[in-house]
Amino acid sequence: TDAGTWVELTLAMPGVDRLVIKCLVKGDSRRPESIRRVILKAGNLQAVEVVGGPPAEAAPRYQSPGGGGSKRLGTETVRVPAGAVSAEHLRVTTKDEVADAWTSTKVPLFGLVKFKSKEVIMELAGSGTDARSQISGRVGKLDLAALRGMVPGTQPSK
């Protein structure tokens, strides 16, 4: 749309209901200020739009784990459910583990094609313009400003 591009992520983890994150992005999707709206849906709960603060606070971000470094291993073709993708292969090393990440500037949001660590594997399942949202029905509001101050160590926004 003229307002930006909707990007939807579905996270599924053993023992946890699926989480759908839908972001409206305008501009460089790796920059927090480009995220205009965020809608979350956990399991069978009602979807909620995050309001009362910068939408990027609720959006996913890919960050290398701290305490180590990353090394570029070159460009390679990685196979994921979305198909074969040419991606930059990075090896991230921390004091606790080694993880591999494959990223591409052609993939919306944070460019993540695949991530593999000892305990986590994330893979791009699809990308394109013909997807149907997994969020339907009424969308409620989750007010970040109202939550601040209710959680120890946070301050209400001004």
mmCIF file of C-alpha atoms in Angstrom:
data_model
loop_
_atom_site.group_PDB
_atom_site.id
_atom_site.type_symbol
_atom_site.label_atom_id
_atom_site.label_comp_id
_atom_site.label_asym_id
_atom_site.label_seq_id
_atom_site.Cartn_x
_atom_site.Cartn_y
_atom_site.Cartn_z
ATOM 1 C CA THR A 1 0.000 0.000 0.000
ATOM 2 C CA ASP A 2 1.041 3.654 -0.075
ATOM 3 C CA ALA A 3 1.522 3.369 3.692
ATOM 4 C CA GLY A 4 4.180 0.669 3.279
ATOM 5 C CA THR A 5 4.549 -3.103 3.006
ATOM 6 C CA TRP A 6 3.000 -5.577 5.410
ATOM 7 C CA VAL A 7 5.425 -8.283 6.558
ATOM 8 C CA GLU A 8 4.142 -11.225 8.560
ATOM 9 C CA LEU A 9 6.235 -13.672 10.590
ATOM 10 C CA THR A 10 4.989 -16.856 12.235
ATOM 11 C CA LEU A 11 7.061 -18.320 15.034
ATOM 12 C CA ALA A 12 6.442 -21.897 16.133
ATOM 13 C CA MET A 13 8.356 -23.460 18.991
ATOM 14 C CA PRO A 14 7.905 -26.789 20.774
ATOM 15 C CA GLY A 15 5.653 -26.366 23.800
ATOM 16 C CA VAL A 16 4.633 -22.813 22.842
ATOM 17 C CA ASP A 17 1.574 -21.680 20.915
ATOM 18 C CA ARG A 18 2.418 -20.069 17.631
ATOM 19 C CA LEU A 19 3.036 -16.345 17.558
ATOM 20 C CA VAL A 20 2.151 -14.258 14.508
ATOM 21 C CA ILE A 21 3.847 -10.863 14.167
ATOM 22 C CA LYS A 22 2.558 -8.546 11.446
ATOM 23 C CA CYS A 23 4.507 -5.339 10.751
ATOM 24 C CA LEU A 24 3.799 -2.428 8.431
ATOM 25 C CA VAL A 25 7.191 -1.286 7.133
ATOM 26 C CA LYS A 26 7.996 1.763 5.012
ATOM 27 C CA GLY A 27 11.596 2.279 3.939
ATOM 28 C CA ASP A 28 14.626 0.246 4.996
ATOM 29 C CA SER A 29 13.122 -2.588 7.018
ATOM 30 C CA ARG A 30 16.277 -2.958 9.103
ATOM 31 C CA ARG A 31 15.850 0.549 10.571
ATOM 32 C CA PRO A 32 13.499 0.767 13.600
ATOM 33 C CA GLU A 33 11.950 4.065 12.449
ATOM 34 C CA SER A 34 10.719 2.311 9.281
ATOM 35 C CA ILE A 35 8.293 0.168 11.288
ATOM 36 C CA ARG A 36 4.918 1.960 11.290
ATOM 37 C CA ARG A 37 2.549 -0.565 12.894
ATOM 38 C CA VAL A 38 2.827 -3.914 14.719
ATOM 39 C CA ILE A 39 0.039 -6.441 15.291
ATOM 40 C CA LEU A 40 0.600 -9.527 17.473
ATOM 41 C CA LYS A 41 -1.443 -12.725 17.740
ATOM 42 C CA ALA A 42 -0.475 -15.450 20.198
ATOM 43 C CA GLY A 43 -2.153 -18.837 19.817
ATOM 44 C CA ASN A 44 -5.940 -18.531 19.894
ATOM 45 C CA LEU A 45 -5.942 -15.169 21.686
ATOM 46 C CA GLN A 46 -7.342 -12.044 20.044
ATOM 47 C CA ALA A 47 -4.874 -10.150 17.864
ATOM 48 C CA VAL A 48 -3.701 -6.804 19.292
ATOM 49 C CA GLU A 49 -2.077 -3.769 17.713
ATOM 50 C CA VAL A 50 0.741 -2.285 19.769
ATOM 51 C CA VAL A 51 0.091 1.414 20.468
ATOM 52 C CA GLY A 52 1.345 4.018 22.953
ATOM 53 C CA GLY A 53 4.988 3.952 21.912
ATOM 54 C CA PRO A 54 7.280 3.439 18.964
ATOM 55 C CA PRO A 55 6.029 0.395 17.013
ATOM 56 C CA ALA A 56 9.615 -0.850 16.697
ATOM 57 C CA GLU A 57 9.596 -1.669 20.430
ATOM 58 C CA ALA A 58 7.339 -4.635 19.642
ATOM 59 C CA ALA A 59 8.870 -5.638 16.311
ATOM 60 C CA PRO A 60 11.353 -8.479 15.987
ATOM 61 C CA ARG A 61 14.986 -7.571 15.508
ATOM 62 C CA TYR A 62 17.860 -9.757 14.488
ATOM 63 C CA GLN A 63 20.848 -9.097 16.688
ATOM 64 C CA SER A 64 24.018 -11.102 16.976
ATOM 65 C CA PRO A 65 24.456 -12.533 20.455
ATOM 66 C CA GLY A 66 26.864 -10.488 22.559
ATOM 67 C CA GLY A 67 30.179 -11.576 23.967
ATOM 68 C CA GLY A 68 31.715 -12.769 20.722
ATOM 69 C CA GLY A 69 32.129 -11.882 17.134
ATOM 70 C CA SER A 70 30.932 -12.737 13.679
ATOM 71 C CA LYS A 71 32.852 -13.862 10.640
ATOM 72 C CA ARG A 72 31.689 -13.640 7.037
ATOM 73 C CA LEU A 73 31.980 -17.004 5.326
ATOM 74 C CA GLY A 74 30.933 -15.773 1.879
ATOM 75 C CA THR A 75 27.865 -15.943 -0.316
ATOM 76 C CA GLU A 76 26.195 -19.276 -0.894
ATOM 77 C CA THR A 77 22.883 -20.749 -1.925
ATOM 78 C CA VAL A 78 20.906 -21.958 1.077
ATOM 79 C CA ARG A 79 17.812 -24.145 0.731
ATOM 80 C CA VAL A 80 14.848 -23.272 2.964
ATOM 81 C CA PRO A 81 11.097 -23.961 2.679
ATOM 82 C CA ALA A 82 10.806 -20.743 0.633
ATOM 83 C CA GLY A 83 13.231 -22.187 -1.942
ATOM 84 C CA ALA A 84 16.881 -21.697 -2.823
ATOM 85 C CA VAL A 85 18.152 -18.259 -1.779
ATOM 86 C CA SER A 86 21.532 -16.661 -2.435
ATOM 87 C CA ALA A 87 22.605 -15.381 0.979
ATOM 88 C CA GLU A 88 25.592 -14.119 2.944
ATOM 89 C CA HIS A 89 26.725 -16.783 5.444
ATOM 90 C CA LEU A 90 27.834 -15.481 8.848
ATOM 91 C CA ARG A 91 29.250 -17.488 11.731
ATOM 92 C CA VAL A 92 28.500 -15.955 15.119
ATOM 93 C CA THR A 93 30.680 -17.102 18.006
ATOM 94 C CA THR A 94 30.011 -16.405 21.672
ATOM 95 C CA LYS A 95 31.613 -17.836 24.779
ATOM 96 C CA ASP A 96 28.726 -20.332 24.987
ATOM 97 C CA GLU A 97 28.071 -21.420 21.418
ATOM 98 C CA VAL A 98 28.549 -21.105 17.690
ATOM 99 C CA ALA A 99 25.627 -20.204 15.443
ATOM 100 C CA ASP A 100 25.248 -19.706 11.709
ATOM 101 C CA ALA A 101 23.084 -17.082 10.025
ATOM 102 C CA TRP A 102 22.296 -16.579 6.355
ATOM 103 C CA THR A 103 21.014 -13.145 5.358
ATOM 104 C CA SER A 104 19.917 -11.493 2.136
ATOM 105 C CA THR A 105 19.068 -7.886 1.334
ATOM 106 C CA LYS A 106 16.225 -9.263 -0.832
ATOM 107 C CA VAL A 107 14.360 -10.611 2.204
ATOM 108 C CA PRO A 108 12.038 -8.117 3.951
ATOM 109 C CA LEU A 109 12.342 -7.077 7.591
ATOM 110 C CA PHE A 110 15.755 -8.050 8.919
ATOM 111 C CA GLY A 111 16.938 -10.073 5.914
ATOM 112 C CA LEU A 112 17.114 -13.374 7.788
ATOM 113 C CA VAL A 113 16.919 -16.419 5.503
ATOM 114 C CA LYS A 114 18.093 -19.022 7.999
ATOM 115 C CA PHE A 115 19.507 -19.124 11.519
ATOM 116 C CA LYS A 116 20.899 -22.254 13.143
ATOM 117 C CA SER A 117 22.268 -22.644 16.652
ATOM 118 C CA LYS A 118 22.472 -25.577 19.050
ATOM 119 C CA GLU A 119 18.869 -25.077 20.165
ATOM 120 C CA VAL A 120 17.183 -22.913 17.491
ATOM 121 C CA ILE A 121 16.584 -23.273 13.773
ATOM 122 C CA MET A 122 14.686 -20.542 11.925
ATOM 123 C CA GLU A 123 14.020 -20.738 8.197
ATOM 124 C CA LEU A 124 12.244 -18.519 5.704
ATOM 125 C CA ALA A 125 9.013 -20.298 4.750
ATOM 126 C CA GLY A 126 7.875 -17.889 2.045
ATOM 127 C CA SER A 127 8.183 -14.445 0.596
ATOM 128 C CA GLY A 128 6.171 -12.614 -2.005
ATOM 129 C CA THR A 129 3.108 -10.520 -2.590
ATOM 130 C CA ASP A 130 0.335 -13.123 -2.706
ATOM 131 C CA ALA A 131 0.207 -14.199 0.934
ATOM 132 C CA ARG A 132 -2.931 -14.248 3.042
ATOM 133 C CA SER A 133 -2.674 -12.918 6.549
ATOM 134 C CA GLN A 134 -3.054 -15.388 9.391
ATOM 135 C CA ILE A 135 -4.640 -12.577 11.400
ATOM 136 C CA SER A 136 -8.325 -12.026 10.807
ATOM 137 C CA GLY A 137 -11.245 -10.637 12.740
ATOM 138 C CA ARG A 138 -11.258 -7.820 15.237
ATOM 139 C CA VAL A 139 -7.898 -6.447 16.353
ATOM 140 C CA GLY A 140 -7.690 -5.002 19.863
ATOM 141 C CA LYS A 141 -5.141 -2.537 21.267
ATOM 142 C CA LEU A 142 -2.158 -3.171 23.530
ATOM 143 C CA ASP A 143 -1.096 0.166 25.012
ATOM 144 C CA LEU A 144 2.626 0.182 25.802
ATOM 145 C CA ALA A 145 2.331 3.525 27.606
ATOM 146 C CA ALA A 146 -0.246 2.064 29.990
ATOM 147 C CA LEU A 147 1.977 -0.949 30.685
ATOM 148 C CA ARG A 148 5.003 1.164 31.575
ATOM 149 C CA GLY A 149 5.162 1.728 35.282
ATOM 150 C CA MET A 150 3.164 -1.461 35.914
ATOM 151 C CA VAL A 151 6.242 -3.576 35.250
ATOM 152 C CA PRO A 152 9.078 -3.241 37.796
ATOM 153 C CA GLY A 153 11.978 -1.217 36.394
ATOM 154 C CA THR A 154 9.934 0.612 33.739
ATOM 155 C CA GLN A 155 8.684 4.173 33.675
ATOM 156 C CA PRO A 156 5.425 5.520 32.312
ATOM 157 C CA SER A 157 5.894 7.401 29.051
ATOM 158 C CA LYS A 158 5.365 11.149 29.060
#
